[in-house]
Short mmCIF file of C-alpha atoms and ligand atoms in Angstrom, two decimals:
data_model
loop_
_atom_site.label_atom_id
_atom_site.label_comp_id
_atom_site.label_asym_id
_atom_site.label_seq_id
_atom_site.Cartn_x
_atom_site.Cartn_y
_atom_site.Cartn_z
CA UNK R 4 155.39 17.19 43.47
CA UNK R 5 157.64 19.04 41.00
CA UNK R 6 161.41 18.84 40.80
CA UNK R 7 162.79 22.37 40.33
CA UNK R 8 165.84 23.27 38.29
CA UNK R 9 167.84 23.45 41.53
CA UNK R 10 166.85 19.87 42.38
CA UNK R 11 164.50 20.83 45.24
CA UNK R 12 160.99 19.45 45.26
CA UNK R 13 158.04 21.78 45.44
CA UNK R 14 154.40 21.11 46.06
CA UNK R 15 151.45 23.35 45.27
CA UNK R 16 148.25 23.34 47.30
CA UNK R 17 146.57 22.05 44.17
CA UNK R 18 148.06 18.64 43.62
CA UNK R 19 146.07 16.67 41.09
CA UNK R 20 148.93 14.67 39.66
CA UNK R 21 150.60 16.13 36.63
CA UNK R 22 147.66 17.58 34.76
CA UNK R 23 147.52 21.34 35.23
CA UNK R 24 147.91 23.16 31.93
CA UNK R 25 148.19 26.93 31.56
CA UNK R 26 146.90 28.01 28.13
CA UNK R 27 147.69 31.50 26.89
CA UNK R 28 145.81 32.90 23.90
CA UNK R 29 147.36 35.92 22.15
CA UNK R 30 145.52 38.83 20.51
CA UNK R 31 144.89 37.12 17.17
CA UNK R 32 143.55 34.05 19.01
CA UNK R 33 140.73 36.18 20.49
CA UNK R 34 140.36 38.72 17.67
CA UNK R 35 136.84 37.84 16.49
CA UNK R 36 133.94 35.43 16.95
CA UNK R 37 135.57 32.67 14.90
CA UNK R 38 138.82 32.96 16.91
CA UNK R 39 136.98 32.79 20.26
CA UNK R 40 134.98 29.77 19.05
CA UNK R 41 138.29 28.06 18.17
CA UNK R 42 139.61 28.98 21.64
CA UNK R 43 136.55 27.34 23.20
CA UNK R 44 137.18 24.16 21.19
CA UNK R 45 140.84 24.11 22.26
CA UNK R 46 139.96 24.57 25.94
CA UNK R 47 137.33 21.82 25.62
CA UNK R 48 140.02 19.51 24.26
CA UNK R 49 142.03 20.04 27.48
CA UNK R 50 139.23 19.41 29.97
CA UNK R 51 140.67 15.97 30.70
CA UNK R 52 143.46 17.94 32.34
CA UNK R 53 142.86 21.04 34.44
CA UNK R 54 143.16 24.18 32.26
CA UNK R 55 143.92 27.71 33.42
CA UNK R 56 143.30 30.25 30.66
CA UNK R 57 145.30 33.48 30.19
CA UNK R 58 144.18 35.88 27.46
CA UNK R 59 145.65 38.95 25.77
CA UNK R 60 143.59 41.93 24.72
CA UNK R 61 141.85 41.47 21.33
CA UNK R 62 144.27 42.05 18.44
CA UNK R 63 145.11 45.78 17.97
CA UNK R 64 143.28 46.92 21.15
CA UNK R 65 146.46 47.70 23.16
CA UNK R 66 147.72 49.89 20.28
CA UNK R 67 144.34 51.62 20.08
CA UNK R 68 144.39 52.34 23.81
CA UNK R 69 147.85 53.86 23.45
CA UNK R 70 146.67 55.97 20.55
CA UNK R 71 143.62 57.14 22.52
CA UNK R 72 145.79 57.98 25.54
CA UNK R 73 148.24 60.07 23.58
CA UNK R 74 145.41 61.86 21.73
CA UNK R 75 143.74 62.73 25.07
CA UNK R 76 147.04 63.90 26.58
CA UNK R 77 147.49 66.21 23.59
CA UNK R 78 144.05 67.70 24.15
CA UNK R 79 142.24 65.75 21.39
CA UNK R 80 139.61 64.20 23.62
CA UNK R 81 137.12 63.75 20.76
CA UNK R 82 139.59 61.59 18.83
CA UNK R 83 140.42 59.60 21.96
CA UNK R 84 136.75 58.92 22.75
CA UNK R 85 136.02 57.91 19.15
CA UNK R 86 138.83 55.32 19.30
CA UNK R 87 137.60 53.72 22.52
CA UNK R 88 133.97 53.82 21.40
CA UNK R 89 134.84 51.78 18.32
CA UNK R 90 136.66 49.31 20.61
CA UNK R 91 133.55 49.22 22.81
CA UNK R 92 131.32 48.43 19.82
CA UNK R 93 133.70 45.64 18.77
CA UNK R 94 133.55 44.04 22.24
CA UNK R 95 129.76 44.44 22.40
CA UNK R 96 129.31 42.80 19.01
CA UNK R 97 131.48 39.89 20.10
CA UNK R 98 129.53 39.56 23.35
CA UNK R 99 126.31 39.60 21.37
CA UNK R 100 127.48 36.86 19.01
CA UNK R 101 128.86 34.60 21.76
CA UNK R 102 126.67 35.02 24.84
CA UNK R 103 122.86 34.92 25.33
CA UNK R 104 120.19 35.82 27.85
CA UNK R 105 120.93 36.95 31.38
CA UNK R 106 124.65 36.16 31.00
CA UNK R 107 124.72 38.62 28.09
CA UNK R 108 123.01 41.31 30.20
CA UNK R 109 125.50 40.82 33.03
CA UNK R 110 128.48 40.96 30.64
CA UNK R 111 127.03 43.99 28.88
CA UNK R 112 126.73 45.68 32.26
CA UNK R 113 130.34 44.87 33.19
CA UNK R 114 131.68 46.10 29.84
CA UNK R 115 129.68 49.33 30.09
CA UNK R 116 131.07 50.01 33.59
CA UNK R 117 134.62 49.33 32.47
CA UNK R 118 134.30 51.55 29.39
CA UNK R 119 132.85 54.32 31.55
CA UNK R 120 135.96 54.11 33.77
CA UNK R 121 138.14 54.17 30.67
CA UNK R 122 136.41 57.31 29.37
CA UNK R 123 136.84 58.98 32.71
CA UNK R 124 140.58 58.19 32.63
CA UNK R 125 140.78 59.80 29.16
CA UNK R 126 139.08 62.94 30.54
CA UNK R 127 141.72 63.06 33.31
CA UNK R 128 144.50 62.71 30.75
CA UNK R 129 143.06 65.59 28.76
CA UNK R 130 143.15 67.76 31.86
CA UNK R 131 146.63 66.72 33.00
CA UNK R 132 148.02 66.87 29.43
CA UNK R 133 150.44 64.08 30.28
CA UNK R 134 150.60 60.35 29.74
CA UNK R 135 153.26 59.05 32.10
CA UNK R 136 154.08 55.34 32.40
CA UNK R 137 151.91 54.95 35.49
CA UNK R 138 148.79 56.33 33.76
CA UNK R 139 149.72 54.37 30.65
CA UNK R 140 149.69 51.10 32.60
CA UNK R 141 146.28 51.99 34.01
CA UNK R 142 145.05 52.78 30.49
CA UNK R 143 146.44 49.61 28.88
CA UNK R 144 145.09 47.36 31.62
CA UNK R 145 141.57 47.88 30.23
CA UNK R 146 142.32 45.78 27.12
CA UNK R 147 142.97 42.56 29.05
CA UNK R 148 140.13 43.33 31.52
CA UNK R 149 137.65 43.46 28.63
CA UNK R 150 138.95 40.38 26.83
CA UNK R 151 139.17 38.20 29.96
CA UNK R 152 135.57 39.01 30.97
CA UNK R 153 134.38 38.32 27.45
CA UNK R 154 136.24 35.02 27.11
CA UNK R 155 135.10 33.84 30.54
CA UNK R 156 131.43 34.38 29.57
CA UNK R 157 131.93 32.78 26.16
CA UNK R 158 133.40 29.68 27.85
CA UNK R 159 130.48 29.54 30.30
CA UNK R 160 128.03 29.86 27.43
CA UNK R 161 129.68 26.81 25.85
CA UNK R 162 129.05 24.84 29.04
CA UNK R 163 132.54 25.20 30.55
CA UNK R 164 132.50 26.10 34.24
CA UNK R 165 134.79 29.14 33.88
CA UNK R 166 135.55 31.73 36.58
CA UNK R 167 137.03 35.19 36.05
CA UNK R 168 140.15 35.99 38.09
CA UNK R 169 141.44 39.57 38.21
CA UNK R 170 145.16 39.21 37.45
CA UNK R 171 145.79 42.58 39.17
CA UNK R 172 144.77 41.02 42.47
CA UNK R 173 147.14 38.06 42.05
CA UNK R 174 150.26 39.10 40.15
CA UNK R 175 152.14 41.56 42.37
CA UNK R 176 155.02 43.51 40.84
CA UNK R 177 157.47 46.28 41.57
CA UNK R 178 156.49 49.80 40.48
CA UNK R 179 158.63 49.85 37.31
CA UNK R 180 155.70 50.93 35.17
CA UNK R 181 155.75 49.75 31.58
CA UNK R 182 158.08 46.83 32.34
CA UNK R 183 157.30 45.65 35.84
CA UNK R 184 158.80 42.51 37.41
CA UNK R 185 156.89 40.14 39.67
CA UNK R 186 157.49 39.94 43.40
CA UNK R 187 157.63 36.16 43.40
CA UNK R 188 156.73 35.07 46.91
CA UNK R 189 153.65 37.32 47.22
CA UNK R 190 152.53 36.48 43.68
CA UNK R 191 152.88 32.77 44.28
CA UNK R 192 150.95 33.01 47.53
CA UNK R 193 148.15 35.10 46.00
CA UNK R 194 147.82 32.90 42.93
CA UNK R 195 147.65 29.78 45.07
CA UNK R 196 145.11 31.37 47.42
CA UNK R 197 142.87 32.60 44.60
CA UNK R 198 143.22 30.01 41.86
CA UNK R 199 143.71 26.73 43.75
CA UNK R 200 140.21 26.71 45.34
CA UNK R 201 138.71 27.21 41.85
CA UNK R 202 140.75 24.31 40.52
CA UNK R 203 139.74 22.14 43.42
CA UNK R 204 136.09 22.71 42.49
CA UNK R 205 136.92 21.87 38.82
CA UNK R 206 136.39 25.40 37.54
CA UNK R 207 138.42 26.89 34.68
CA UNK R 208 140.04 30.15 35.84
CA UNK R 209 140.37 32.89 33.18
CA UNK R 210 142.87 35.71 33.74
CA UNK R 211 143.94 38.68 31.66
CA UNK R 212 147.61 38.42 30.69
CA UNK R 213 150.10 41.33 30.68
CA UNK R 214 148.47 43.13 33.63
CA UNK R 215 149.40 43.11 37.28
CA UNK R 216 149.50 45.57 40.18
CA UNK R 217 151.89 46.78 42.85
CA UNK R 218 151.50 45.66 46.43
CA UNK R 219 149.28 48.72 46.95
CA UNK R 220 147.04 47.82 44.02
CA UNK R 221 148.34 50.35 41.46
CA UNK R 222 148.00 48.76 37.96
CA UNK R 223 151.25 47.77 36.23
CA UNK R 224 152.11 45.93 33.00
CA UNK R 225 154.80 43.38 32.22
CA UNK R 226 156.01 44.99 28.96
CA UNK R 227 154.53 44.66 25.46
CA UNK R 228 153.69 41.09 24.60
CA UNK R 229 153.69 40.33 28.33
CA UNK R 230 150.81 37.83 28.36
CA UNK R 231 153.29 35.05 27.56
CA UNK R 232 155.19 36.02 30.72
CA UNK R 233 151.91 36.05 32.72
CA UNK R 234 151.23 32.47 31.60
CA UNK R 235 154.69 31.36 32.72
CA UNK R 236 154.28 33.17 36.07
CA UNK R 237 150.93 31.44 36.65
CA UNK R 238 152.38 28.09 35.53
CA UNK R 239 155.35 28.38 37.87
CA UNK R 240 153.23 29.50 40.85
CA UNK R 241 150.75 26.65 40.41
CA UNK R 242 153.31 23.94 39.50
CA UNK R 243 151.71 23.41 36.08
CA UNK R 244 152.70 20.37 34.08
CA UNK R 245 152.85 22.48 30.87
CA UNK R 246 152.40 25.98 29.58
CA UNK R 247 150.85 26.37 26.13
CA UNK R 248 151.31 29.59 24.14
CA UNK R 249 148.58 29.67 21.47
CA UNK R 250 149.42 32.11 18.68
CA UNK R 251 149.06 32.61 14.91
CA UNK R 252 152.14 30.61 13.85
CA UNK R 253 152.80 26.86 13.79
CA UNK R 254 155.42 27.17 16.52
CA UNK R 255 158.79 28.79 17.01
CA UNK R 256 160.24 28.92 13.52
CA UNK R 257 163.72 29.13 12.04
CA UNK R 258 163.01 32.83 11.34
CA UNK R 259 160.03 35.17 11.45
CA UNK R 260 157.77 33.69 8.74
CA UNK R 261 156.69 37.23 7.83
CA UNK R 262 160.30 37.79 6.74
CA UNK R 263 161.32 34.34 5.44
CA UNK R 264 158.42 32.58 3.74
CA UNK R 265 160.35 29.28 3.80
CA UNK R 266 160.91 29.39 7.58
CA UNK R 267 160.10 26.05 9.18
CA UNK R 268 158.88 24.98 12.56
CA UNK R 269 161.44 23.95 15.16
CA UNK R 270 159.92 20.85 16.74
CA UNK R 271 161.94 20.95 19.93
CA UNK R 272 164.39 23.39 21.43
CA UNK R 273 166.01 24.10 24.76
CA UNK R 274 164.86 26.76 27.23
CA UNK R 275 168.18 28.51 26.68
CA UNK R 276 167.89 28.63 22.91
CA UNK R 277 164.30 29.91 23.10
CA UNK R 278 165.25 32.50 25.74
CA UNK R 279 168.10 33.82 23.56
CA UNK R 280 165.79 33.97 20.56
CA UNK R 281 163.17 35.91 22.53
CA UNK R 282 165.80 38.21 24.01
CA UNK R 283 167.11 39.04 20.55
CA UNK R 284 163.75 40.06 19.13
CA UNK R 285 161.65 37.00 18.12
CA UNK R 286 158.21 38.40 18.93
CA UNK R 287 156.63 34.96 19.28
CA UNK R 288 157.70 34.87 22.97
CA UNK R 289 158.06 37.69 25.49
CA UNK R 290 161.74 37.70 26.56
CA UNK R 291 161.00 36.90 30.22
CA UNK R 292 158.71 33.92 29.52
CA UNK R 293 161.27 31.17 29.77
CA UNK R 294 162.81 32.15 33.13
CA UNK R 295 159.99 30.91 35.41
CA UNK R 296 159.42 27.83 33.24
CA UNK R 297 163.12 27.03 33.38
CA UNK R 298 163.29 27.51 37.13
CA UNK R 299 160.39 25.11 37.71
CA UNK R 300 161.30 22.84 34.80
CA UNK R 301 157.92 23.23 33.08
CA UNK R 302 157.80 22.44 29.35
CA UNK R 303 156.46 25.26 27.18
CA UNK R 304 154.61 24.57 23.91
CA UNK R 305 154.09 27.13 21.15
CA UNK R 306 151.00 26.21 19.11
CA UNK R 307 148.81 27.64 16.37
CA UNK R 308 145.22 28.38 17.44
CA UNK R 309 144.22 28.39 13.76
CA UNK R 310 145.60 24.86 13.33
CA UNK R 311 145.24 23.27 16.76
CA UNK R 312 146.02 19.79 15.42
CA UNK R 313 149.64 20.84 14.65
CA UNK R 314 152.46 19.62 16.88
CA UNK R 315 153.95 23.06 17.50
CA UNK R 316 157.26 23.57 19.26
CA UNK R 317 158.19 21.92 22.52
CA UNK R 318 160.63 23.91 24.67
CA UNK R 319 162.35 21.80 27.31
CA UNK R 320 165.45 21.83 29.47
CA UNK R 321 167.70 19.96 27.14
CA UNK R 322 168.12 19.76 23.38
CA UNK R 323 171.20 18.61 21.58
CA UNK R 324 172.37 17.77 18.09
CA UNK R 325 170.53 18.70 14.88
CA UNK R 326 171.19 21.84 12.93
CA UNK R 327 174.06 23.86 14.33
CA UNK R 328 172.00 27.03 13.75
CA UNK R 329 168.49 26.61 15.23
CA UNK R 330 167.08 29.99 14.25
CA UNK R 331 167.90 33.50 13.10
CA UNK R 332 166.35 36.60 14.56
CA UNK R 333 166.85 40.36 14.65
CA UNK R 334 166.37 43.12 17.15
CA UNK R 335 165.52 46.42 15.52
CA UNK R 336 165.73 50.07 16.64
CA UNK R 337 169.07 49.52 18.33
CA UNK R 338 171.39 52.48 18.99
CA UNK R 339 175.18 52.18 19.12
CA UNK R 340 176.63 54.27 21.95
CA UNK R 341 180.27 55.30 22.08
CA UNK R 342 181.68 56.56 25.39
CA UNK R 343 185.12 58.14 25.17
CA UNK R 344 187.38 59.15 28.01
CA UNK R 345 190.78 60.77 27.53
CA UNK R 346 191.74 59.35 30.95
CA UNK R 347 191.27 55.81 29.63
CA UNK R 348 188.80 53.11 30.65
CA UNK R 349 189.26 51.97 34.23
CA UNK R 350 187.04 50.54 36.94
CA UNK R 351 186.15 54.04 38.16
CA UNK R 352 184.80 54.99 34.74
CA UNK R 353 182.96 51.68 34.37
CA UNK R 354 181.33 52.23 37.75
CA UNK R 355 180.19 55.74 36.77
CA UNK R 356 178.85 54.47 33.44
CA UNK R 357 176.95 51.56 35.03
CA UNK R 358 175.51 53.91 37.66
CA UNK R 359 174.29 56.38 35.02
CA UNK R 360 172.63 53.67 32.91
CA UNK R 361 171.06 52.15 36.02
CA UNK R 362 169.80 55.54 37.28
CA UNK R 363 168.00 56.17 34.02
CA UNK R 364 166.68 52.57 33.63
CA UNK R 365 168.50 52.14 30.31
CA UNK R 366 168.99 48.43 29.51
CA UNK R 367 172.24 47.53 27.74
CA UNK R 368 172.28 44.76 25.11
CA UNK R 369 176.00 44.38 24.48
CA UNK R 370 179.14 46.04 25.75
CA UNK R 371 182.81 46.11 24.69
CA UNK R 372 185.74 48.17 25.96
CA UNK R 373 189.08 49.31 24.55
CA UNK R 374 191.81 51.60 25.85
CA UNK R 375 189.78 54.81 25.73
CA UNK R 376 186.35 53.70 24.55
CA UNK R 377 183.32 51.84 25.83
CA UNK R 378 180.93 50.68 23.12
CA UNK R 379 177.38 49.81 24.10
CA UNK R 380 174.20 48.83 22.33
CA UNK R 381 170.87 49.97 23.71
CA UNK R 382 167.27 49.43 22.61
CA UNK R 383 166.09 52.97 23.29
CA UNK R 384 167.77 56.36 23.05
CA UNK R 385 165.24 58.06 25.35
CA UNK R 386 167.55 58.19 28.37
CA UNK R 387 170.81 58.91 26.50
CA UNK R 388 170.70 62.75 26.75
CA UNK R 389 170.32 62.44 30.55
CA UNK R 390 173.10 59.84 30.75
CA UNK R 391 175.38 62.08 28.64
CA UNK R 392 174.63 64.99 30.99
CA UNK R 393 175.42 62.85 34.07
CA UNK R 394 178.77 61.80 32.59
CA UNK R 395 179.79 65.28 31.40
CA UNK R 396 183.32 66.05 32.60
CA UNK R 397 184.06 62.32 32.94
CA UNK R 398 183.49 61.09 29.39
CA UNK R 399 181.93 62.11 26.06
CA UNK R 400 178.84 60.18 25.04
CA UNK R 401 177.78 59.92 21.38
CA UNK R 402 175.30 57.62 19.71
CA UNK R 403 174.02 56.51 16.31
CA UNK R 404 170.45 55.37 15.70
CA UNK R 405 168.84 53.04 13.17
CA UNK R 406 170.94 49.97 13.80
CA UNK R 407 169.78 46.39 14.22
CA UNK R 408 171.27 43.32 15.85
CA UNK R 409 171.15 40.12 13.85
CA UNK R 410 171.39 37.02 16.03
CA UNK R 411 171.96 33.38 15.12
CA UNK R 412 171.02 30.93 17.86
CA UNK R 413 172.00 27.30 18.33
CA UNK R 414 173.33 25.03 21.04
CA UNK R 415 177.15 25.17 20.76
CA UNK R 416 177.01 27.47 17.73
CA UNK R 417 180.27 29.09 18.84
CA UNK R 418 182.12 25.83 19.04
CA UNK R 419 181.79 25.42 15.27
CA UNK R 420 184.31 27.89 13.82
CA UNK R 421 183.13 27.37 10.24
CA UNK R 422 179.71 28.85 11.13
CA UNK R 423 181.17 32.30 11.83
CA UNK R 424 183.10 32.28 8.56
CA UNK R 425 179.98 31.30 6.59
CA UNK R 426 178.01 34.09 8.28
CA UNK R 427 180.53 36.80 7.58
CA UNK R 428 181.12 35.66 4.01
CA UNK R 429 177.35 35.99 3.46
CA UNK R 430 177.24 39.61 4.65
CA UNK R 431 180.73 40.65 3.55
CA UNK R 432 179.36 43.48 1.38
CA UNK R 433 177.45 45.02 4.30
CA UNK R 434 178.74 47.37 6.96
CA UNK R 435 178.89 44.80 9.76
CA UNK R 436 180.02 46.03 13.18
CA UNK R 437 180.22 44.96 16.81
CA UNK R 438 180.43 41.24 16.34
CA UNK R 439 179.83 39.44 19.59
CA UNK R 440 180.59 35.77 20.08
CA UNK R 441 181.85 35.92 23.60
CA UNK R 442 178.80 36.39 25.80
CA UNK R 443 177.09 33.05 25.21
CA UNK R 444 177.89 29.71 23.63
CA UNK R 445 174.52 29.77 21.98
CA UNK R 446 174.56 33.00 19.98
CA UNK R 447 176.52 34.89 17.38
CA UNK R 448 175.32 38.47 17.04
CA UNK R 449 176.38 41.37 14.87
CA UNK R 450 175.22 44.91 14.20
CA UNK R 451 174.02 46.18 10.82
CA UNK R 452 172.23 49.26 9.51
CA UNK R 453 168.51 48.81 10.15
CA UNK R 454 167.87 49.19 6.41
CA UNK R 455 169.91 46.01 5.82
CA UNK R 456 168.44 43.80 8.50
CA UNK R 457 165.75 42.03 6.44
CA UNK R 458 168.22 41.22 3.70
CA UNK R 459 170.82 39.93 6.20
CA UNK R 460 168.31 37.59 7.87
CA UNK R 461 166.99 36.33 4.52
CA UNK R 462 170.46 35.66 3.13
CA UNK R 463 171.56 33.81 6.26
CA UNK R 464 168.32 31.84 6.39
CA UNK R 465 168.90 30.80 2.77
CA UNK R 466 172.39 29.59 3.66
CA UNK R 467 171.64 27.70 6.87
CA UNK R 468 168.17 26.33 6.07
CA UNK R 469 168.24 25.45 2.38
CA UNK R 470 168.91 21.77 3.19
CA UNK R 471 166.23 19.44 4.61
CA UNK R 472 166.13 19.39 8.38
CA UNK R 473 168.56 16.88 9.94
CA UNK R 474 167.24 14.57 12.64
CA UNK R 475 167.79 15.80 16.17
CA UNK R 476 168.98 13.66 19.01
CA UNK R 477 167.04 14.54 22.14
CA UNK R 478 168.09 13.85 25.66
CA UNK R 479 165.59 13.68 28.50
CA UNK R 480 164.76 16.66 30.72
CA UNK R 481 167.63 17.11 33.10
CA UNK R 482 167.60 19.37 36.08
CA UNK R 483 171.39 19.17 36.25
CA UNK R 484 171.59 20.66 32.76
CA UNK R 485 169.22 23.42 33.82
CA UNK R 486 171.43 24.32 36.75
CA UNK R 487 174.48 24.48 34.56
CA UNK R 488 172.85 26.45 31.74
P1 LIG K 504 150.33 36.76 19.93
O1 LIG K 504 149.40 37.89 19.66
O2 LIG K 504 149.71 35.42 19.76
O3 LIG K 504 151.06 36.91 21.24
P2 LIG K 504 152.63 37.80 18.53
O4 LIG K 504 152.30 38.69 17.36
O5 LIG K 504 153.07 38.46 19.77
O6 LIG K 504 151.40 36.82 18.77
O7 LIG K 504 153.75 36.74 18.10
C1 LIG K 504 153.55 35.95 16.96
C2 LIG K 504 154.34 36.54 15.80
O8 LIG K 504 155.74 36.42 16.09
C3 LIG K 504 154.19 35.78 14.50
O9 LIG K 504 153.06 36.21 13.78
C4 LIG K 504 155.51 36.04 13.79
O10 LIG K 504 155.41 37.01 12.78
C5 LIG K 504 156.43 36.58 14.87
N1 LIG K 504 157.72 35.89 14.94
C6 LIG K 504 158.92 36.50 14.99
N2 LIG K 504 159.91 35.60 15.03
C7 LIG K 504 159.34 34.38 15.01
C8 LIG K 504 159.85 33.04 15.04
N3 LIG K 504 161.16 32.78 15.09
N4 LIG K 504 158.97 32.02 15.01
C9 LIG K 504 157.63 32.26 14.97
N5 LIG K 504 157.10 33.51 14.92
C10 LIG K 504 157.93 34.56 14.94
N1 LIG K 505 148.03 43.13 24.83
C1 LIG K 505 149.43 43.28 25.19
C2 LIG K 505 150.22 43.80 24.01
O1 LIG K 505 149.66 43.99 22.94
C3 LIG K 505 150.02 42.02 25.76
C4 LIG K 505 150.10 40.83 24.85
O2 LIG K 505 149.53 40.85 23.75
O3 LIG K 505 150.75 39.84 25.24
O4 LIG K 505 151.38 44.06 24.15
MG1 LIG K 506 152.73 38.05 21.82
#
């Protein structure tokens, strides 16, 4: 029985105490034979509990599929086929190194069939000369189909009673291709119907992350990096006791370690802090991952598959005390949009602006208004010409590209006035705009030129993390806190 964030109790059909663990392995954690052997060892170490495995496509495969798709849609079928054939060879070589005998023949057969379907899709794209989001989802779904079949067989070969589950038959989403959202009740029902019987017979289900399908079975994806979200969806639907995100870093860190070599692991943080960090660009977690975990009060662990003995980061409902700034992140390729109306900003104009952004599925990161202006930040300029056309006669729409949002996250960061002054003293020589402290107690964000973003993050990291880490005072998991947060 699990207590949800809203205090209700929920029971899954599979009720084996508190031992169901969803383990998600990202692209680098399945990239080659050595990585898959490490994965097998990690899954073996969890057999005392009941693992459910979610895997991403092998590292770089999703990008290669995209490249092949756009080559085919531009009429370069030869290039497209060469890309997928090299991916096929890579999967075959892995299968050969990990699986023997009749299991190898069966896997080989499955991979051949899947690659044949992929080639036929590329032929269709060459004919249609278009790669829309619907075809793109179909194309990208192959990556996780290949990897999940491969990992399932590799686990079986190691003596683990694994079973492949097609995520497209269980995770049901809306038809917002490229960034679909789950339809919760149907998804929960399908996952319980499909996965619970496997768990009851002590099998280890293996699903591809990132991929799903509409109610009618049309393939969809959950947005780039979406396997983390898949793991949280599966965990929430099956009332898991924990969700583990196995990646190539020691946990969630005070900054991207590729940018700040002295970044350190955050041992524990709150769902809210982690969600803000993911929302503002920390690639280590897909931005939607924390919502289902938070709703069902399931702790999430971020761990390093290359160093499985590490403690990683524990993300739970409540975290207090410690460093006032928990982490610094940045969201790149942001555009600053300025909407000007000579009539002034009123509720009529706001309604028209919201409607135009909604119509063209353009997500807004931050918004501020003044007498005659609305300032917005968006992550993609693709829809802006259409939005400007819709608002013609009502307001003028202009935008500037190549901006980035720098975000400092920490419980109660805004309640410490000296933090803001330290931040802005550190970047005083940069063209800092659109400072936002109002939207959340946990973040301070500001806009800089994209060319300055690395330097801003590094300077701020130097200021806030040059001292040894103070001890944190941790409260227990509290559903009341979750409701309030
Ligand atoms: P996976 O393939 O396992 O899903 P990702 O590449 O999606 O891995 O995410 C892991 C990467 O996230 C790390 O290699 C790291 O560069 C990046 N990253 C960005 N911000 C952070 C952060 N605050 N803490 C840890 N890693 C971060
Ligand atoms: N393979 C997908 C991607 O590269 C999903 C994931 O890795 O989580 O975006
Ligand atoms: Mg990822």
